[in-house]
Amino acid sequence: MTQQIETQSERAENEAPLATLFRHNLWANLRLIDACAALDEQQLAATTEGVYGSIYGTLNHIVRAERSYLNHLTGIPQGTPPPWEERPDIAALRKYARETGEGLIAAAAAAKPTDVVHLQWDGMRWPIPAGMIFTQSMTHSTEHRSQVLTILTQQGIEPPDLSGWAFIEGHVEPTPLEE
């Protein structure tokens, strides 16, 4: 195997489990964005009943939401994506997803059980355990990726495999069993 896979395998063995979850999340986001990069405008505009919106709209929503979660977790603005009325291209969405995903991995690696995020909402200040922000970020992205996969499938497009098993195959080097 290549040195890159060995390094990734070593990193996976020494990484906090929450950081590994967010490493998979970043990988899945990028893999889905890459799969959608080849779609034409009509395909990117496709939607179906019961999902957030179009393929493009959902990808954009995932990226923007993750940036917001990272801002909450770190208290550090992560840069400003284009205003909602602007439409960043798929390459820009991929860039934002990578930056934010790497930030979420770092935040997950540094998280402590006692970390609390103070959100302001409805004129109130809410002390939220950081673990709940991580949970919301993870479930939100997973749910919306699944919706994009559904739209792709309904268009007759084979969706990418975003499972944990597919991630493991590219990131962990197996070793032979002892006989």
PDB file of C-alpha atoms in Angstrom:
ATOM      1  CA  MET A   1       0.000   0.000   0.000  1.00  0.00           C
ATOM      2  CA  THR A   2       1.018   3.609  -0.361  1.00  0.00           C
ATOM      3  CA  GLN A   3       2.474   5.763   2.374  1.00  0.00           C
ATOM      4  CA  GLN A   4      -0.653   7.948   2.230  1.00  0.00           C
ATOM      5  CA  ILE A   5      -2.897   5.034   3.253  1.00  0.00           C
ATOM      6  CA  GLU A   6      -0.479   3.994   5.993  1.00  0.00           C
ATOM      7  CA  THR A   7      -0.500   7.547   7.354  1.00  0.00           C
ATOM      8  CA  GLN A   8      -4.302   7.642   7.215  1.00  0.00           C
ATOM      9  CA  SER A   9      -4.475   4.259   8.934  1.00  0.00           C
ATOM     10  CA  GLU A  10      -2.111   5.411  11.673  1.00  0.00           C
ATOM     11  CA  ARG A  11      -4.145   8.586  12.103  1.00  0.00           C
ATOM     12  CA  ALA A  12      -7.371   6.570  12.386  1.00  0.00           C
ATOM     13  CA  GLU A  13      -5.836   4.361  15.084  1.00  0.00           C
ATOM     14  CA  ASN A  14      -4.776   7.370  17.185  1.00  0.00           C
ATOM     15  CA  GLU A  15      -7.709   9.678  16.516  1.00  0.00           C
ATOM     16  CA  ALA A  16     -10.509  10.521  18.928  1.00  0.00           C
ATOM     17  CA  PRO A  17     -13.648   8.620  17.853  1.00  0.00           C
ATOM     18  CA  LEU A  18     -15.641  11.842  17.447  1.00  0.00           C
ATOM     19  CA  ALA A  19     -12.954  13.208  15.112  1.00  0.00           C
ATOM     20  CA  THR A  20     -13.158   9.990  13.058  1.00  0.00           C
ATOM     21  CA  LEU A  21     -16.917  10.499  12.691  1.00  0.00           C
ATOM     22  CA  PHE A  22     -16.309  13.989  11.360  1.00  0.00           C
ATOM     23  CA  ARG A  23     -13.516  12.738   9.086  1.00  0.00           C
ATOM     24  CA  HIS A  24     -16.111  10.386   7.560  1.00  0.00           C
ATOM     25  CA  ASN A  25     -18.593  13.277   7.369  1.00  0.00           C
ATOM     26  CA  LEU A  26     -16.113  15.391   5.394  1.00  0.00           C
ATOM     27  CA  TRP A  27     -15.251  12.470   3.121  1.00  0.00           C
ATOM     28  CA  ALA A  28     -18.959  11.792   2.460  1.00  0.00           C
ATOM     29  CA  ASN A  29     -19.690  15.457   1.747  1.00  0.00           C
ATOM     30  CA  LEU A  30     -16.791  15.738  -0.697  1.00  0.00           C
ATOM     31  CA  ARG A  31     -17.606  12.439  -2.369  1.00  0.00           C
ATOM     32  CA  LEU A  32     -21.219  13.525  -2.890  1.00  0.00           C
ATOM     33  CA  ILE A  33     -20.238  16.977  -4.150  1.00  0.00           C
ATOM     34  CA  ASP A  34     -17.745  15.352  -6.552  1.00  0.00           C
ATOM     35  CA  ALA A  35     -20.451  12.997  -7.830  1.00  0.00           C
ATOM     36  CA  CYS A  36     -22.746  15.969  -8.420  1.00  0.00           C
ATOM     37  CA  ALA A  37     -20.057  18.040 -10.158  1.00  0.00           C
ATOM     38  CA  ALA A  38     -20.713  16.170 -13.398  1.00  0.00           C
ATOM     39  CA  LEU A  39     -24.443  16.941 -13.355  1.00  0.00           C
ATOM     40  CA  ASP A  40     -25.965  19.508 -15.675  1.00  0.00           C
ATOM     41  CA  GLU A  41     -28.096  22.424 -14.452  1.00  0.00           C
ATOM     42  CA  GLN A  42     -31.360  20.527 -14.968  1.00  0.00           C
ATOM     43  CA  GLN A  43     -30.102  17.590 -12.901  1.00  0.00           C
ATOM     44  CA  LEU A  44     -28.796  19.911 -10.158  1.00  0.00           C
ATOM     45  CA  ALA A  45     -32.243  21.551 -10.055  1.00  0.00           C
ATOM     46  CA  ALA A  46     -34.021  18.189  -9.654  1.00  0.00           C
ATOM     47  CA  THR A  47     -35.945  17.515  -6.486  1.00  0.00           C
ATOM     48  CA  THR A  48     -38.612  15.127  -5.259  1.00  0.00           C
ATOM     49  CA  GLU A  49     -41.379  15.092  -2.701  1.00  0.00           C
ATOM     50  CA  GLY A  50     -40.304  14.833   0.923  1.00  0.00           C
ATOM     51  CA  VAL A  51     -36.788  16.264   0.600  1.00  0.00           C
ATOM     52  CA  TYR A  52     -35.266  19.623   1.511  1.00  0.00           C
ATOM     53  CA  GLY A  53     -35.041  20.949  -2.039  1.00  0.00           C
ATOM     54  CA  SER A  54     -33.047  20.549  -5.216  1.00  0.00           C
ATOM     55  CA  ILE A  55     -29.740  18.704  -5.332  1.00  0.00           C
ATOM     56  CA  TYR A  56     -27.844  21.981  -5.569  1.00  0.00           C
ATOM     57  CA  GLY A  57     -29.979  23.674  -2.906  1.00  0.00           C
ATOM     58  CA  THR A  58     -29.461  20.778  -0.512  1.00  0.00           C
ATOM     59  CA  LEU A  59     -25.685  20.662  -1.028  1.00  0.00           C
ATOM     60  CA  ASN A  60     -25.531  24.421  -0.472  1.00  0.00           C
ATOM     61  CA  HIS A  61     -27.665  24.030   2.686  1.00  0.00           C
ATOM     62  CA  ILE A  62     -25.378  21.306   4.090  1.00  0.00           C
ATOM     63  CA  VAL A  63     -22.258  23.400   3.558  1.00  0.00           C
ATOM     64  CA  ARG A  64     -23.741  26.579   5.036  1.00  0.00           C
ATOM     65  CA  ALA A  65     -25.204  24.748   8.041  1.00  0.00           C
ATOM     66  CA  GLU A  66     -21.905  23.038   8.839  1.00  0.00           C
ATOM     67  CA  ARG A  67     -20.168  26.402   8.735  1.00  0.00           C
ATOM     68  CA  SER A  68     -22.741  27.718  11.218  1.00  0.00           C
ATOM     69  CA  TYR A  69     -22.250  24.733  13.546  1.00  0.00           C
ATOM     70  CA  LEU A  70     -18.484  25.243  13.425  1.00  0.00           C
ATOM     71  CA  ASN A  71     -18.942  28.930  14.240  1.00  0.00           C
ATOM     72  CA  HIS A  72     -21.036  27.956  17.280  1.00  0.00           C
ATOM     73  CA  LEU A  73     -18.495  25.372  18.448  1.00  0.00           C
ATOM     74  CA  THR A  74     -15.420  27.530  18.087  1.00  0.00           C
ATOM     75  CA  GLY A  75     -16.812  31.027  18.531  1.00  0.00           C
ATOM     76  CA  ILE A  76     -14.580  31.976  15.610  1.00  0.00           C
ATOM     77  CA  PRO A  77     -16.227  33.144  12.374  1.00  0.00           C
ATOM     78  CA  GLN A  78     -15.145  30.760   9.621  1.00  0.00           C
ATOM     79  CA  GLY A  79     -15.300  33.293   6.844  1.00  0.00           C
ATOM     80  CA  THR A  80     -18.399  34.343   5.054  1.00  0.00           C
ATOM     81  CA  PRO A  81     -19.835  32.275   2.253  1.00  0.00           C
ATOM     82  CA  PRO A  82     -21.573  34.193  -0.517  1.00  0.00           C
ATOM     83  CA  PRO A  83     -24.982  35.620   0.387  1.00  0.00           C
ATOM     84  CA  TRP A  84     -27.912  33.242  -0.135  1.00  0.00           C
ATOM     85  CA  GLU A  85     -28.984  35.136  -3.236  1.00  0.00           C
ATOM     86  CA  GLU A  86     -25.641  34.335  -4.838  1.00  0.00           C
ATOM     87  CA  ARG A  87     -25.066  30.865  -6.171  1.00  0.00           C
ATOM     88  CA  PRO A  88     -21.535  29.567  -5.627  1.00  0.00           C
ATOM     89  CA  ASP A  89     -20.547  26.942  -8.166  1.00  0.00           C
ATOM     90  CA  ILE A  90     -19.908  23.330  -7.188  1.00  0.00           C
ATOM     91  CA  ALA A  91     -16.149  23.944  -6.956  1.00  0.00           C
ATOM     92  CA  ALA A  92     -16.730  26.747  -4.429  1.00  0.00           C
ATOM     93  CA  LEU A  93     -19.137  24.552  -2.429  1.00  0.00           C
ATOM     94  CA  ARG A  94     -16.463  21.856  -2.365  1.00  0.00           C
ATOM     95  CA  LYS A  95     -13.872  24.367  -1.109  1.00  0.00           C
ATOM     96  CA  TYR A  96     -16.214  25.583   1.664  1.00  0.00           C
ATOM     97  CA  ALA A  97     -17.097  21.981   2.584  1.00  0.00           C
ATOM     98  CA  ARG A  98     -13.415  21.033   2.888  1.00  0.00           C
ATOM     99  CA  GLU A  99     -12.520  24.086   4.999  1.00  0.00           C
ATOM    100  CA  THR A 100     -15.476  23.630   7.314  1.00  0.00           C
ATOM    101  CA  GLY A 101     -15.102  19.854   7.488  1.00  0.00           C
ATOM    102  CA  GLU A 102     -11.461  20.167   8.517  1.00  0.00           C
ATOM    103  CA  GLY A 103     -12.512  22.682  11.162  1.00  0.00           C
ATOM    104  CA  LEU A 104     -15.165  20.299  12.506  1.00  0.00           C
ATOM    105  CA  ILE A 105     -12.589  17.486  12.681  1.00  0.00           C
ATOM    106  CA  ALA A 106     -10.252  19.705  14.692  1.00  0.00           C
ATOM    107  CA  ALA A 107     -13.084  20.865  16.961  1.00  0.00           C
ATOM    108  CA  ALA A 108     -14.188  17.259  17.504  1.00  0.00           C
ATOM    109  CA  ALA A 109     -10.624  16.200  18.359  1.00  0.00           C
ATOM    110  CA  ALA A 110     -10.336  19.000  20.921  1.00  0.00           C
ATOM    111  CA  ALA A 111     -13.812  18.631  22.447  1.00  0.00           C
ATOM    112  CA  LYS A 112     -14.152  17.917  26.144  1.00  0.00           C
ATOM    113  CA  PRO A 113     -17.253  16.439  27.824  1.00  0.00           C
ATOM    114  CA  THR A 114     -17.667  19.672  29.802  1.00  0.00           C
ATOM    115  CA  ASP A 115     -17.703  22.006  26.758  1.00  0.00           C
ATOM    116  CA  VAL A 116     -20.857  24.135  26.540  1.00  0.00           C
ATOM    117  CA  VAL A 117     -21.988  26.387  23.702  1.00  0.00           C
ATOM    118  CA  HIS A 118     -24.179  29.381  24.556  1.00  0.00           C
ATOM    119  CA  LEU A 119     -26.687  29.995  21.768  1.00  0.00           C
ATOM    120  CA  GLN A 120     -28.944  33.020  21.584  1.00  0.00           C
ATOM    121  CA  TRP A 121     -32.372  32.236  20.246  1.00  0.00           C
ATOM    122  CA  ASP A 122     -35.851  33.669  20.745  1.00  0.00           C
ATOM    123  CA  GLY A 123     -34.481  36.362  23.054  1.00  0.00           C
ATOM    124  CA  MET A 124     -33.016  33.737  25.363  1.00  0.00           C
ATOM    125  CA  ARG A 125     -29.532  32.383  26.035  1.00  0.00           C
ATOM    126  CA  TRP A 126     -29.380  28.597  25.821  1.00  0.00           C
ATOM    127  CA  PRO A 127     -26.468  26.620  27.333  1.00  0.00           C
ATOM    128  CA  ILE A 128     -26.119  23.640  25.005  1.00  0.00           C
ATOM    129  CA  PRO A 129     -23.582  20.851  25.574  1.00  0.00           C
ATOM    130  CA  ALA A 130     -21.132  20.929  22.659  1.00  0.00           C
ATOM    131  CA  GLY A 131     -21.899  17.243  22.107  1.00  0.00           C
ATOM    132  CA  MET A 132     -25.413  18.232  21.068  1.00  0.00           C
ATOM    133  CA  ILE A 133     -24.067  20.670  18.459  1.00  0.00           C
ATOM    134  CA  PHE A 134     -21.855  17.874  17.121  1.00  0.00           C
ATOM    135  CA  THR A 135     -24.877  15.542  17.115  1.00  0.00           C
ATOM    136  CA  GLN A 136     -27.032  18.047  15.234  1.00  0.00           C
ATOM    137  CA  SER A 137     -24.275  18.700  12.715  1.00  0.00           C
ATOM    138  CA  MET A 138     -23.762  14.999  12.036  1.00  0.00           C
ATOM    139  CA  THR A 139     -27.428  14.031  11.796  1.00  0.00           C
ATOM    140  CA  HIS A 140     -28.286  17.108   9.724  1.00  0.00           C
ATOM    141  CA  SER A 141     -25.639  16.381   7.103  1.00  0.00           C
ATOM    142  CA  THR A 142     -26.397  12.660   6.992  1.00  0.00           C
ATOM    143  CA  GLU A 143     -30.122  13.279   6.534  1.00  0.00           C
ATOM    144  CA  HIS A 144     -29.614  15.745   3.708  1.00  0.00           C
ATOM    145  CA  ARG A 145     -26.974  13.623   1.947  1.00  0.00           C
ATOM    146  CA  SER A 146     -29.492  10.786   1.985  1.00  0.00           C
ATOM    147  CA  GLN A 147     -32.050  13.068   0.360  1.00  0.00           C
ATOM    148  CA  VAL A 148     -29.616  13.946  -2.443  1.00  0.00           C
ATOM    149  CA  LEU A 149     -28.907  10.229  -2.945  1.00  0.00           C
ATOM    150  CA  THR A 150     -32.656   9.659  -3.284  1.00  0.00           C
ATOM    151  CA  ILE A 151     -32.986  12.371  -5.930  1.00  0.00           C
ATOM    152  CA  LEU A 152     -30.017  10.964  -7.850  1.00  0.00           C
ATOM    153  CA  THR A 153     -31.517   7.479  -7.762  1.00  0.00           C
ATOM    154  CA  GLN A 154     -34.878   8.764  -8.984  1.00  0.00           C
ATOM    155  CA  GLN A 155     -33.076  10.335 -11.944  1.00  0.00           C
ATOM    156  CA  GLY A 156     -31.513   6.993 -12.815  1.00  0.00           C
ATOM    157  CA  ILE A 157     -28.067   8.099 -11.625  1.00  0.00           C
ATOM    158  CA  GLU A 158     -26.051   5.625  -9.558  1.00  0.00           C
ATOM    159  CA  PRO A 159     -25.283   7.415  -6.287  1.00  0.00           C
ATOM    160  CA  PRO A 160     -21.917   7.115  -4.580  1.00  0.00           C
ATOM    161  CA  ASP A 161     -21.574   4.778  -1.613  1.00  0.00           C
ATOM    162  CA  LEU A 162     -21.184   7.044   1.420  1.00  0.00           C
ATOM    163  CA  SER A 163     -21.310   4.310   4.041  1.00  0.00           C
ATOM    164  CA  GLY A 164     -18.845   3.891   6.845  1.00  0.00           C
ATOM    165  CA  TRP A 165     -17.690   0.655   5.203  1.00  0.00           C
ATOM    166  CA  ALA A 166     -16.847   2.459   1.959  1.00  0.00           C
ATOM    167  CA  PHE A 167     -14.912   5.045   3.984  1.00  0.00           C
ATOM    168  CA  ILE A 168     -12.981   2.333   5.823  1.00  0.00           C
ATOM    169  CA  GLU A 169     -11.990   0.643   2.552  1.00  0.00           C
ATOM    170  CA  GLY A 170     -10.166   3.788   1.460  1.00  0.00           C
ATOM    171  CA  HIS A 171      -8.760   4.810   4.825  1.00  0.00           C
ATOM    172  CA  VAL A 172      -7.716   1.717   6.761  1.00  0.00           C
ATOM    173  CA  GLU A 173      -5.169  -0.832   5.611  1.00  0.00           C
ATOM    174  CA  PRO A 174      -6.147  -4.396   6.504  1.00  0.00           C
ATOM    175  CA  THR A 175      -3.628  -6.897   7.805  1.00  0.00           C
ATOM    176  CA  PRO A 176      -3.638 -10.650   7.142  1.00  0.00           C
ATOM    177  CA  LEU A 177      -5.091 -13.012   9.742  1.00  0.00           C
ATOM    178  CA  GLU A 178      -2.629 -15.208  11.573  1.00  0.00           C
ATOM    179  CA  GLU A 179      -2.980 -18.875  10.637  1.00  0.00           C
TER     180      GLU A 179
END
